[in-house]
Coordinates of C-alpha atoms and ligand atoms in Angstrom, one line a residue:
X938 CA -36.7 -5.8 -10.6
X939 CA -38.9 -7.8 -12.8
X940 CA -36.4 -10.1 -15.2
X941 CA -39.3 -11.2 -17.3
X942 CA -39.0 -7.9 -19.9
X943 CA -35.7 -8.4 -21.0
X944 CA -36.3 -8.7 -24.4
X945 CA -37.9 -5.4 -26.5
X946 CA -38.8 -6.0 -30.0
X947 CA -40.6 -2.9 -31.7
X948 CA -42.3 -1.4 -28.5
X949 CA -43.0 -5.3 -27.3
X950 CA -41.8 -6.9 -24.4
X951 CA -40.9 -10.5 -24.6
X952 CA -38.7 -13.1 -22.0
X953 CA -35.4 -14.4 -23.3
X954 CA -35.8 -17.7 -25.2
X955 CA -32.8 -18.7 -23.8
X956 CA -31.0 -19.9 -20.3
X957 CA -30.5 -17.1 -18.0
X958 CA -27.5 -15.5 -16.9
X959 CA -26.9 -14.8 -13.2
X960 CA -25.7 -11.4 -11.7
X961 CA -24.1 -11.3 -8.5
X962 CA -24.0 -8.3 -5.9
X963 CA -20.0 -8.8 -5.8
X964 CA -20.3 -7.2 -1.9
X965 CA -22.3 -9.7 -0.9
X966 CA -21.6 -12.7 -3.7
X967 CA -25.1 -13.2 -3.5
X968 CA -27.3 -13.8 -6.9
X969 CA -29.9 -10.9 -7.5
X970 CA -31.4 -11.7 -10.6
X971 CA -31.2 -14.5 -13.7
X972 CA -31.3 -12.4 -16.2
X973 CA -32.6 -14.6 -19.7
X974 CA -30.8 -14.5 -22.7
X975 CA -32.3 -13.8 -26.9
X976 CA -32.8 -16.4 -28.6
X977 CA -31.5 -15.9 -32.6
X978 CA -34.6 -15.4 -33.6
X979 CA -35.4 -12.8 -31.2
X980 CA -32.2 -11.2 -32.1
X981 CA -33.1 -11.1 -36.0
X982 CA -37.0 -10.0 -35.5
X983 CA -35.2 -7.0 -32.5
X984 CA -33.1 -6.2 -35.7
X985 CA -35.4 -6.2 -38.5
X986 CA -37.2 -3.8 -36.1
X987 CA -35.2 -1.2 -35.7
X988 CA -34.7 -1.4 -39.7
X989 CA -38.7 -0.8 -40.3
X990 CA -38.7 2.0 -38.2
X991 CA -35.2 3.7 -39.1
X992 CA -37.1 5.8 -42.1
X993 CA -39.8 7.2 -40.3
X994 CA -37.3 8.0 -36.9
X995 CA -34.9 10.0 -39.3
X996 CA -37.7 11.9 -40.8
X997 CA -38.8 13.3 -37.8
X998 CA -38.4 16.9 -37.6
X999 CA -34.9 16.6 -35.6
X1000 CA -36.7 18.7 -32.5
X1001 CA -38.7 16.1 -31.8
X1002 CA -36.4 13.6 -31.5
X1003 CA -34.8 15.9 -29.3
X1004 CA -37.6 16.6 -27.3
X1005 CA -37.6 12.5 -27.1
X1006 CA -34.4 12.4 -25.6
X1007 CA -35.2 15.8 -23.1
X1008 CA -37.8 13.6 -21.8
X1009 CA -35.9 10.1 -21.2
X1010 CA -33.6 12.5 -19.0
X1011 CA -36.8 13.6 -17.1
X1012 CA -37.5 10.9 -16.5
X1013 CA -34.3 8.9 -15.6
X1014 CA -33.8 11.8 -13.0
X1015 CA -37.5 11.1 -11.7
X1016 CA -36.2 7.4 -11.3
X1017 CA -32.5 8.4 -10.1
X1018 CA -32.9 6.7 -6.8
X1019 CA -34.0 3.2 -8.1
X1020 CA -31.2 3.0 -10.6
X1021 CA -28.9 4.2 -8.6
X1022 CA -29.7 1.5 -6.5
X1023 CA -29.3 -0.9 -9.3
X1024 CA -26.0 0.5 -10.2
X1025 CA -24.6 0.2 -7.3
X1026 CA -26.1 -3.1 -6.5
X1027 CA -24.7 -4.8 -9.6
X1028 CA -21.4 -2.5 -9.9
X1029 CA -20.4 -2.6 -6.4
X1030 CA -20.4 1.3 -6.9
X1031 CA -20.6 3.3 -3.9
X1032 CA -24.4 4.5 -4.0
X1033 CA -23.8 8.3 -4.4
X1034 CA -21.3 7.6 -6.8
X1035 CA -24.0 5.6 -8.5
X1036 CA -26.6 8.8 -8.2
X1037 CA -23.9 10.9 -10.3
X1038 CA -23.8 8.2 -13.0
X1039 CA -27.7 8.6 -13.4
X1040 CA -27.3 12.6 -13.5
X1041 CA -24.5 12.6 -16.0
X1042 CA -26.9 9.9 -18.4
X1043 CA -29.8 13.1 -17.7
X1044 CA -27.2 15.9 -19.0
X1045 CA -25.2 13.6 -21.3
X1046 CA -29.2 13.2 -23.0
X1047 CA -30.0 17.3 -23.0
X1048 CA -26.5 17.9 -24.4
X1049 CA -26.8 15.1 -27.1
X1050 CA -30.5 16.6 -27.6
X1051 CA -28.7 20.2 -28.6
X1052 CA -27.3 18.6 -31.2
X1053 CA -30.7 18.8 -33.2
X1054 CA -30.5 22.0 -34.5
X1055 CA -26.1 22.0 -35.4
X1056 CA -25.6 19.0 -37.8
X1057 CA -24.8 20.9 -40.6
X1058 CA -23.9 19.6 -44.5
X1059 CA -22.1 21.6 -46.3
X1060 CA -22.4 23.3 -49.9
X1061 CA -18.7 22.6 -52.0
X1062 CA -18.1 24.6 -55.6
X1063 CA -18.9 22.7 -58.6
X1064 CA -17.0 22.4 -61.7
X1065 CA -20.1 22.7 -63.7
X1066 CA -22.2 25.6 -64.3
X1067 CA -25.4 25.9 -63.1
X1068 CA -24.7 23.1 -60.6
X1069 CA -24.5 22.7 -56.9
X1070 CA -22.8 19.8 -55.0
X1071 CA -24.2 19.2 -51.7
X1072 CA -22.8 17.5 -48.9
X1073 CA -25.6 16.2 -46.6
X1074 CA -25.3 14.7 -43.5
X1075 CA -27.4 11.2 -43.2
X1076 CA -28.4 8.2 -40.4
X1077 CA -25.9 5.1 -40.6
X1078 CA -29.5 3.2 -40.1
X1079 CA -29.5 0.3 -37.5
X1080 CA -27.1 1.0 -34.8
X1081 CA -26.2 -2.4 -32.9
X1082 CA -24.7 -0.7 -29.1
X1083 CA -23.5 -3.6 -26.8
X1084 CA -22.0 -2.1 -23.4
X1085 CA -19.7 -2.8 -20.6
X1086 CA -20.4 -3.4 -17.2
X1087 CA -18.2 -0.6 -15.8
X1088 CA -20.6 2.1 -16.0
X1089 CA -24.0 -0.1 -17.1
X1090 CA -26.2 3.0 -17.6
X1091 CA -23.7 6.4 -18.8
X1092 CA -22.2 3.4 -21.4
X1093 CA -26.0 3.2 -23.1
X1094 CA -26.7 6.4 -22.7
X1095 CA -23.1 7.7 -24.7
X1096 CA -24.6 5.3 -27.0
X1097 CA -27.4 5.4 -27.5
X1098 CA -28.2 9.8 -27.2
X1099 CA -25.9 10.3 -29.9
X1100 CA -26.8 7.6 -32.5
X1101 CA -31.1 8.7 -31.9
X1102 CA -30.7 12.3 -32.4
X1103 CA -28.3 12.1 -35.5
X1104 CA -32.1 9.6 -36.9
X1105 CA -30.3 6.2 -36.2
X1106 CA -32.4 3.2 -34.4
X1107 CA -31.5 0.6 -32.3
X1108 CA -30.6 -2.8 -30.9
X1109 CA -29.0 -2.3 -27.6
X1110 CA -27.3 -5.7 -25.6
X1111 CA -26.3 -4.7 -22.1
X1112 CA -23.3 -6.4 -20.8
X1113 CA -24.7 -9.7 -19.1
X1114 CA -22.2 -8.9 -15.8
X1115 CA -24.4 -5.8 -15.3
X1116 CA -27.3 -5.3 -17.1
X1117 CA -29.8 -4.6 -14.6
X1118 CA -29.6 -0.8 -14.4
X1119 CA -29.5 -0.6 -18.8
X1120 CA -32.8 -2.9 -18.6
X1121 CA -34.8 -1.0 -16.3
X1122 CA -34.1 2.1 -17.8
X1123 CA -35.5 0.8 -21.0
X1124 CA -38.7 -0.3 -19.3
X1125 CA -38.8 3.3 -17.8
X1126 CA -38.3 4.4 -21.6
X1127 CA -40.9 1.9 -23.2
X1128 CA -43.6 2.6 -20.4
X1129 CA -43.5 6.4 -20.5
X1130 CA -44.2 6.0 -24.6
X1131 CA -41.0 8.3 -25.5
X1132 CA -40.2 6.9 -28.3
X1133 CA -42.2 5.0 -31.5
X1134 CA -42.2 1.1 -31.5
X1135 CA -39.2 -0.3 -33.1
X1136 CA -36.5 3.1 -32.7
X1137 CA -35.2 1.4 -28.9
X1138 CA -34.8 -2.4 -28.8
X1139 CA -33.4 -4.6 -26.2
X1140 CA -31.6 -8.1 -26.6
X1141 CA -29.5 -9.3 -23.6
X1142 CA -27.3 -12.6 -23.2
X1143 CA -23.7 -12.5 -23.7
X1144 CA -20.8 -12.8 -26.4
X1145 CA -23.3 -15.0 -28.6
X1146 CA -26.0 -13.0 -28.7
X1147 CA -23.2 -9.6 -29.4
X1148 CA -21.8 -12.0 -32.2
X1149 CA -25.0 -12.7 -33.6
X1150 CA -25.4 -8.3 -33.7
X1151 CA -22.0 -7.8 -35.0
X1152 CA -22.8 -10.2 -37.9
X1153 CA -25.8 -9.5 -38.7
X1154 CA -26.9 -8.2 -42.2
X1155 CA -29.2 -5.4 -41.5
X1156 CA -26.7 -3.9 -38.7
X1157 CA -25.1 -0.5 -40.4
X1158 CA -23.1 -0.2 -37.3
X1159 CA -21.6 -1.7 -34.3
X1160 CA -20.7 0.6 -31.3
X1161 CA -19.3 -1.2 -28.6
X1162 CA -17.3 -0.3 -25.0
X1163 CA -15.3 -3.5 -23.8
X1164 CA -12.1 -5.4 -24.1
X1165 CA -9.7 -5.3 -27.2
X1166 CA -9.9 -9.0 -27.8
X1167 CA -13.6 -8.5 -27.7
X1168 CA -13.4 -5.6 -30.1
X1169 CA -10.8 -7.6 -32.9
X1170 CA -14.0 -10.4 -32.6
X1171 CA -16.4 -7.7 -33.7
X1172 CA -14.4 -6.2 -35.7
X1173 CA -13.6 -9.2 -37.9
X1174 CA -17.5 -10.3 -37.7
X1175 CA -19.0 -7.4 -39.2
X1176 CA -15.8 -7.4 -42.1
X1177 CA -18.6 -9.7 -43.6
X1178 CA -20.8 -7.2 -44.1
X1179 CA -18.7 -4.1 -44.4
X1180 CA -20.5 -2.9 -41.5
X1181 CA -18.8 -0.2 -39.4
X1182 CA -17.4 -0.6 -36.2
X1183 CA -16.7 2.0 -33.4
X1184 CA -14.5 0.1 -30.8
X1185 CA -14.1 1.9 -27.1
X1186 CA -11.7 -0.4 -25.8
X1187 CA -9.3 -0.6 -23.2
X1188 CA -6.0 1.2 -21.9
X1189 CA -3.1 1.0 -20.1
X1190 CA -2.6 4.8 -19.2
X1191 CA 0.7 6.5 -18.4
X1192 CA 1.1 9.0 -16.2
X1193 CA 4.6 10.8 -16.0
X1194 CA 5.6 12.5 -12.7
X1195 CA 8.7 14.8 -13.3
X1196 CA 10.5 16.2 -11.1
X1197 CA 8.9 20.0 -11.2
X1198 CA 5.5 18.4 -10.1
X1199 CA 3.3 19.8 -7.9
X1200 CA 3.6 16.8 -5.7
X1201 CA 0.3 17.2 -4.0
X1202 CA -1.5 18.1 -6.8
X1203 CA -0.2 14.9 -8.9
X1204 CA -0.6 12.5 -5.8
X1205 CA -4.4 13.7 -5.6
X1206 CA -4.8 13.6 -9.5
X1207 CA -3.1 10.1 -9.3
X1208 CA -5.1 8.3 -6.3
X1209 CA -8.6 9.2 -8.1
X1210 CA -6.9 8.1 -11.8
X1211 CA -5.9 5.1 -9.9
X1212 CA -8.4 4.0 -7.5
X1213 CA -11.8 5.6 -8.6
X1214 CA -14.4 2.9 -9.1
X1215 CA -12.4 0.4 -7.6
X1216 CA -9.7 0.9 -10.7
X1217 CA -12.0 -0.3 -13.1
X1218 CA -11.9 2.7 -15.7
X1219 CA -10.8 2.8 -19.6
X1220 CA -8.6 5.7 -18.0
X1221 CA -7.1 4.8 -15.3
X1222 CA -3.6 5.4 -14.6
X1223 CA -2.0 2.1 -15.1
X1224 CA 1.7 2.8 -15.6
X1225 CA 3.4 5.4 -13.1
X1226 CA 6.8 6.9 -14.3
X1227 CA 8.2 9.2 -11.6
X1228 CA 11.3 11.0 -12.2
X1229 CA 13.9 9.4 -9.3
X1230 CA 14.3 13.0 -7.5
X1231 CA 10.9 13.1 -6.1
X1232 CA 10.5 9.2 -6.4
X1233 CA 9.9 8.5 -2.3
X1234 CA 8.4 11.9 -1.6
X1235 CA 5.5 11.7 -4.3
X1236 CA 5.0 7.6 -3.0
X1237 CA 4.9 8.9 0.6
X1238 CA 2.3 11.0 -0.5
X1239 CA 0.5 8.5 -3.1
X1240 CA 0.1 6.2 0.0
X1241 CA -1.1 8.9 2.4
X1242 CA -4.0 9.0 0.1
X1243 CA -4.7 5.3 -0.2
X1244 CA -4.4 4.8 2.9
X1245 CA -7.2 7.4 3.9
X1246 CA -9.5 6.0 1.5
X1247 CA -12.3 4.4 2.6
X1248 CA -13.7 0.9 1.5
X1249 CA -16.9 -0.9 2.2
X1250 CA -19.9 -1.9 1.7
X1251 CA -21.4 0.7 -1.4
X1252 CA -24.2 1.2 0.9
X1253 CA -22.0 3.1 3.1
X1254 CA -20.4 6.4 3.1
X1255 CA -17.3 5.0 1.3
X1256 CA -15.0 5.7 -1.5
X1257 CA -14.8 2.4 -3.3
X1258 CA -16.7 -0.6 -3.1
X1259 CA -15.8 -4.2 -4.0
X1260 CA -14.2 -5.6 -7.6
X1261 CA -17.5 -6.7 -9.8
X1262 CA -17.2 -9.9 -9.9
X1263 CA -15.2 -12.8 -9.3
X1264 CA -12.9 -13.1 -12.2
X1265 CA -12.4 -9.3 -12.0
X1266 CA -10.9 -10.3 -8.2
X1267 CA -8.8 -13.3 -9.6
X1268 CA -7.1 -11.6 -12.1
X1269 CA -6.1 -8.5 -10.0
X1270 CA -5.4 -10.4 -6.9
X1271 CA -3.2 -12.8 -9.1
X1272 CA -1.5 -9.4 -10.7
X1273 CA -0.5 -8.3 -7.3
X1274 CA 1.0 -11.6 -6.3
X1275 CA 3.1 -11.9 -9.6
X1276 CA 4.2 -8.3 -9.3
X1277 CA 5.6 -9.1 -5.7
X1278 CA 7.1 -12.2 -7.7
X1279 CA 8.4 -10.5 -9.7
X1280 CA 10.3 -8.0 -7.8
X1281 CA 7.2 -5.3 -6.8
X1282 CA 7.4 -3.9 -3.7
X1283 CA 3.7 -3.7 -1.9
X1284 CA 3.9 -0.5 0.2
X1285 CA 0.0 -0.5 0.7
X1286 CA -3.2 -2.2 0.2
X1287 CA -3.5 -6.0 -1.0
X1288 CA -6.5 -8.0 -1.1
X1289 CA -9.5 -8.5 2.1
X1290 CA -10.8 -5.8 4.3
X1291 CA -10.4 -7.1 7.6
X1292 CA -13.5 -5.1 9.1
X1293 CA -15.7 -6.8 6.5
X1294 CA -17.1 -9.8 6.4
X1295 CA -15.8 -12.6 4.5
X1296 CA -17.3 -12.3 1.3
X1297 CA -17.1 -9.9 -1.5
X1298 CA -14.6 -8.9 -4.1
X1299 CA -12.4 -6.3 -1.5
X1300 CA -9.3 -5.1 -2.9
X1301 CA -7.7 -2.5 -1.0
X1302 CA -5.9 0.6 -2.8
X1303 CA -2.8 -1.0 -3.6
X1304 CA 0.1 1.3 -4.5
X1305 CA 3.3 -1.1 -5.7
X1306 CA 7.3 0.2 -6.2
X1307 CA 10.2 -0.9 -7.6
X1308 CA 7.9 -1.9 -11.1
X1309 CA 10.3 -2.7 -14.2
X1310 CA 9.2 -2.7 -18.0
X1311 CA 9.9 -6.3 -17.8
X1312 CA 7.2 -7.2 -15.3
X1313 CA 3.4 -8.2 -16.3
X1314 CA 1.8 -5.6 -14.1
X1315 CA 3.8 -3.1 -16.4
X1316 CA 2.3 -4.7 -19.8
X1317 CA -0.6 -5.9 -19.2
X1318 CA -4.6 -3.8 -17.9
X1319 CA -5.0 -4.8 -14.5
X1320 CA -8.1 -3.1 -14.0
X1321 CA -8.2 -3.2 -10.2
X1322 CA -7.2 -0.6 -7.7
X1323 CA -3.6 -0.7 -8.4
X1324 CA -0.9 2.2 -9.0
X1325 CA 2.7 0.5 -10.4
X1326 CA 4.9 2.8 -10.0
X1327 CA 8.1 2.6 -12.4
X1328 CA 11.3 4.9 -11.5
X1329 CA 12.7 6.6 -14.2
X1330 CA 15.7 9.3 -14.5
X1331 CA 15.1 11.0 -17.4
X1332 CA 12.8 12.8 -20.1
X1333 CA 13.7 9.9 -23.4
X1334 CA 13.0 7.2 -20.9
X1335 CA 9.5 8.2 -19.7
X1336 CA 8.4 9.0 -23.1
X1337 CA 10.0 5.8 -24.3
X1338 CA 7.9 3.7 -21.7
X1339 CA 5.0 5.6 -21.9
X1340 CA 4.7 4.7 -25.6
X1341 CA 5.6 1.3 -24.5
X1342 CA 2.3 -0.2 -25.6
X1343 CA 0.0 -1.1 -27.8
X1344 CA -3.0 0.7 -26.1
X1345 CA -3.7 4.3 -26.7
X1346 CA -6.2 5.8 -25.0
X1347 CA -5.2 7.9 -22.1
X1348 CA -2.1 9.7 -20.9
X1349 CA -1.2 12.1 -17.8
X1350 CA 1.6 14.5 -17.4
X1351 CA 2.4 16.5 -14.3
X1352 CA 4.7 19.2 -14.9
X1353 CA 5.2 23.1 -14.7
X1354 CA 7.8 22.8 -17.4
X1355 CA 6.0 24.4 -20.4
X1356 CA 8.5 23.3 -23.0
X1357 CA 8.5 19.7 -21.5
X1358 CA 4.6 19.6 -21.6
X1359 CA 4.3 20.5 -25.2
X1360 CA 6.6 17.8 -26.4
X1361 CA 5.1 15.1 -24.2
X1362 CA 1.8 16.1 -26.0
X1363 CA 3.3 15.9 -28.7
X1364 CA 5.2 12.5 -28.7
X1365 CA 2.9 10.5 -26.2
X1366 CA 0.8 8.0 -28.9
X1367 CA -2.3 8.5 -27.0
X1368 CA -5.9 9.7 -28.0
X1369 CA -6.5 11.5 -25.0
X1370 CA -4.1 13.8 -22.8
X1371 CA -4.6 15.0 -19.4
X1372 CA -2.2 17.4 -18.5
X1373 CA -1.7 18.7 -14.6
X1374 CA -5.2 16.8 -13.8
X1375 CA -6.6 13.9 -13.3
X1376 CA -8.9 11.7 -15.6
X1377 CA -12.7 12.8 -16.1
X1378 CA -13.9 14.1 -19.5
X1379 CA -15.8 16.7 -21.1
X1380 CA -19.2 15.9 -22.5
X1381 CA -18.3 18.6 -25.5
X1382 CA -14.5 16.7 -25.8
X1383 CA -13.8 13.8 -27.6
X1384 CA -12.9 10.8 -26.0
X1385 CA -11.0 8.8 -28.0
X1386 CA -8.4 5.9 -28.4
X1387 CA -5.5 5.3 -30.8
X1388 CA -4.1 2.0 -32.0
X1389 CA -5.6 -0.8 -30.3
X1390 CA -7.6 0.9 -27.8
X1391 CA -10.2 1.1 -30.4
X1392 CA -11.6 3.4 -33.1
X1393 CA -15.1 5.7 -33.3
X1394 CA -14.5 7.6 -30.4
X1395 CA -17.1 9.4 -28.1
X1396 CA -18.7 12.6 -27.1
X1397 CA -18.8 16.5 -29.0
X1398 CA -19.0 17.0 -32.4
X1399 CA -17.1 13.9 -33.6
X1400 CA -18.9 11.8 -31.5
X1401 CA -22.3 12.2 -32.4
X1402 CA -21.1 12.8 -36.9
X1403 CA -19.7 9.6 -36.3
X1404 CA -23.3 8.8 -36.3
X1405 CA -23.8 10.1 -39.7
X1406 CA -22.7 9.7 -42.8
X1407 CA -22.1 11.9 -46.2
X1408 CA -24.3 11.7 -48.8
X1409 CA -23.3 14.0 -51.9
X1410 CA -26.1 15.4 -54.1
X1411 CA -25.2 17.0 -57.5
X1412 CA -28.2 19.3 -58.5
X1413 CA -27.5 20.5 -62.5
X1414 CA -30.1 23.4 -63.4
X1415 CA -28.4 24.5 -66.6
Ligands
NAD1420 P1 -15.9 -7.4 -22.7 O1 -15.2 -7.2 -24.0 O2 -15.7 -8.7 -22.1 O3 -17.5 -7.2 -23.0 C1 -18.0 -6.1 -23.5 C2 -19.3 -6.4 -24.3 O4 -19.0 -7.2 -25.4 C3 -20.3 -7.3 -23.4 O5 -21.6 -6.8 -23.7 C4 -20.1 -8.7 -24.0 O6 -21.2 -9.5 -23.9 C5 -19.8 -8.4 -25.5 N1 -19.2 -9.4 -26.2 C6 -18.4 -10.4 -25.7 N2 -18.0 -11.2 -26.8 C7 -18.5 -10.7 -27.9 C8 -18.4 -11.0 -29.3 N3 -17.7 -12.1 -29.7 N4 -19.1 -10.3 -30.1 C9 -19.8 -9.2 -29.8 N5 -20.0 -8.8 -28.5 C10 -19.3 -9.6 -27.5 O7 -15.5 -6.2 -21.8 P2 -15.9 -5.9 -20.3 O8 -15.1 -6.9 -19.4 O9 -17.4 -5.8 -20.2 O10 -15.4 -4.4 -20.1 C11 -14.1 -4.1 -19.7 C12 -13.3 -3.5 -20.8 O11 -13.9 -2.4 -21.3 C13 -11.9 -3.0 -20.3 O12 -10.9 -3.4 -21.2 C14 -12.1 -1.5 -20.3 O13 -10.9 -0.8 -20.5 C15 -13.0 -1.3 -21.5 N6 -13.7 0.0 -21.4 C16 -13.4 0.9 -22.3 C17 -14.0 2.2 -22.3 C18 -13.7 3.3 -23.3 O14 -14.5 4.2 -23.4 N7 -12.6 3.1 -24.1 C19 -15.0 2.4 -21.3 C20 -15.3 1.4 -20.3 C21 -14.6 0.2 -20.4

């Protein structure tokens, strides 16, 4: 891929005016691209852009735009097998995994393009005669989206569908760990002429040139995926302007394993929430709290299934590929040593493959025991392919360690108890509650996370008004 259109300012490609970033295939540890970064300038000019061409984007007859998006699906589907390749290139992502990734972007842009014809305003009783009070919906404006490398190309297109069809435009900065698959897609986009100059632009770089978004005058919004810290930066940068923020952070999900389980059902439901993409999900199960009567049968289990998972080279018929980069493999390698410190019993997994060469970011599925509130892997996200598993004896203590946090994204419950379930639903501070499955969401749901992992939320209804506004309109005809 071509790293000299990087930069997309109002249908124009430009190189970054600044130093390049390096991405590294982390199976291989071997560079790929340099990837330049925006220069300020190009960052205002990519900004005063989308601004110019907001008005005329959100006066477009809503159709159209949706036809707009129908077409960008096309046509990522008619490319499916080069960004796949990027995807899993950059990610480390198994390549058919990588292949689902671009189909969910191609129906996560036709359901986003139904949208068109259901934002609805509303008409409220006035307390004048011969007067209506109209509630319509409006754009934001200029949408800043800035991504995470987890998922390079579904995290623009949650983005970036929404925020187009509801008449917003955009500056869009890839994460600079894996940008390759967002920037390719955007040249696919800009050459097939889908949308006019100035409603899609492209900045890449890292935190600087994201800062330089988040504080930027003409930015109505910044939507953002990445890490709390991250989002408190953005968060206090656009305070400046009173621009809004909608913050996808992280988690550090519970799931809770009573003793009425279906054990097979929870240990299958708990090896994807735990292990899928190499651990390196928003919803991952971080935090394992199984009730001490079926404590060894469900880690028996739990290690069967690590154990038959297969890791290696993405290329490959396997079910997870490396860690995506280096200080992704530090910190989780380090968070299995200090749980084994600290008292964690290792009962599979660990870092290296030994059937695989030397390099690369290998982390085997890792399932640790014996886990106490106390320890770091307990508090902290780990983000790798690890399940901690905590014992616990009794219904006040799960739900008192599950709340245990101040994350609040996802929790998982296995249970047949029906009264049990609908408390834990009830009591478990988290925005999104999976119940007898494991973690994958709707399109038409609403992901979403309390507290401090983030605010905005994504996908459904909510997720795409979040894109809008109210404007109220009092028309007196007396
Ligand atoms: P990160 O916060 O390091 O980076 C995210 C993005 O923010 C990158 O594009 C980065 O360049 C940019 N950025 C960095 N500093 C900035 C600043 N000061 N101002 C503006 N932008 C700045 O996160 P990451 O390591 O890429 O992603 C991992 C995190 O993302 C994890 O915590 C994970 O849980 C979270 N995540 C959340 C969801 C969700 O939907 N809630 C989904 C995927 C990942």
């Amino acid at each position: 891929m071509t790293t000299d259109r990087t930069i997309l300012i109002n249908g124009v490609w430009e190189a970054g005016a600044e130093a390049g970033l390096p991405v590294v295939d982390p199976a291989t540890e071997i560079e790929i691209a340099v990837v330049p970064s925006a220069g300020h300038d190009q960052v205002s000019r990519a900004i005063e852009a989308a601004a110019a061409a907001q008005p005329a984007w959100a006066a477009l007859e809503p159709w159209r735009r949706a036809d707009a998006l129908r077409a960008i699906g096309a046509c990522l589907m008619r490319h499916q097998e080069e960004l796949a390749a990027l995807i899993s290139r950059e990610v480390g992502k198994p390549l058919r995994k990588a292949r689902e990734d671009v189909a969910n972007a191609a129906i996560y842009l036709d359901y986003m393009a139904q949208w068109d014809r259901r934002i609805e305003g509303e008409i409220v009783p006035a307390d004048n005669r011969n007067e209506t009070i109209l509630l319509n919906r409006v754009p934001i404006g200029v949408v800043a989206a800035i991504t995470a490398w987890n998922y390079p190309l579904d995290l623009f297109i949650r983005k970036a569908a929404p925020a187009l069809i509801t008449g917003n435009t955009l500056v869009v900065k890839p994460t600079e760990v894996t940008p390759l698959a967002c920037i390719r897609a955007i040249q696919l986009i800009s050459d097939g002429n889908y949308l006019p100059a100035g409603v899609l632009n492209l900045v890449t770089g890292g935190g600087g040139v994201g800062a330089a978004l988040s504080s930027h005058p003409l930015v109505n919004m910044i939507t953002m995926t990445g890490h709390r810290d991250t989002g408190k930066k953005i968060m206090a940068a656009a305070a400046a302007n009173l621009s809004r923020v909608a913050l996808e952070l992280g988690g550090s999900a519970p799931a809770i394993i009573w003793k009425d389980a279906d054990l097979d059902l929870a240990a299958d439901a708990i090896a994807f929430a735990s292990f899928e993409n190499t651990g390196q999900v928003c919803t991952s199960s971080e935090r394992i709290l199984v009730h001490e009567d079926v404590h060894d049968d469900f880690v028996e289990r739990l290690v069967g299934r690590a154990n038959r998972l297969r890791v290696g080279s993405p290329l490959d018929d396997v079910d997870l590929g490396p860690l995506v980069n280096r200080i992704q493999f530090r910190k989780v390698t380090e968070a299995i040593a200090l749980a084994q410190a600290e008292g964690g019993r290792l009962r599979c997994g660990g870092h290296g493959v030994p059937s695989l060469p030397g390099k690369g970011y290998w982390v085997r599925p890792t399932v640790i025991t014996d886990v106490t509130p106390e320890m770091s892997l307990f508090k902290q996200e780990t983000f790798g392919p690890i399940a901690p598993i905590i014992r616990i004896a009794s219904y006040d203590e799960a739900i008192g360690l599950a709340n245990a946090t101040r994350y609040g994204l996802t929790a998982f419950v296995f249970s047949n108890d029906y009264r049990l379930v609908m408390r834990a639903q009830n009591e478990l501070r988290f925005g999104e509650i999976f119940i007898n499955r494991s973690m994958g969401e709707a399109l038409q749901g609403f992901h979403t996370g309390h507290m401090e992992s983030g605010m905005g939320g994504e996908d459904g209804k909510h997720g795409v008004l979040k894109y809008t506004q109210i404007r109220s309109v009092y028309h007196s005809y007396a």
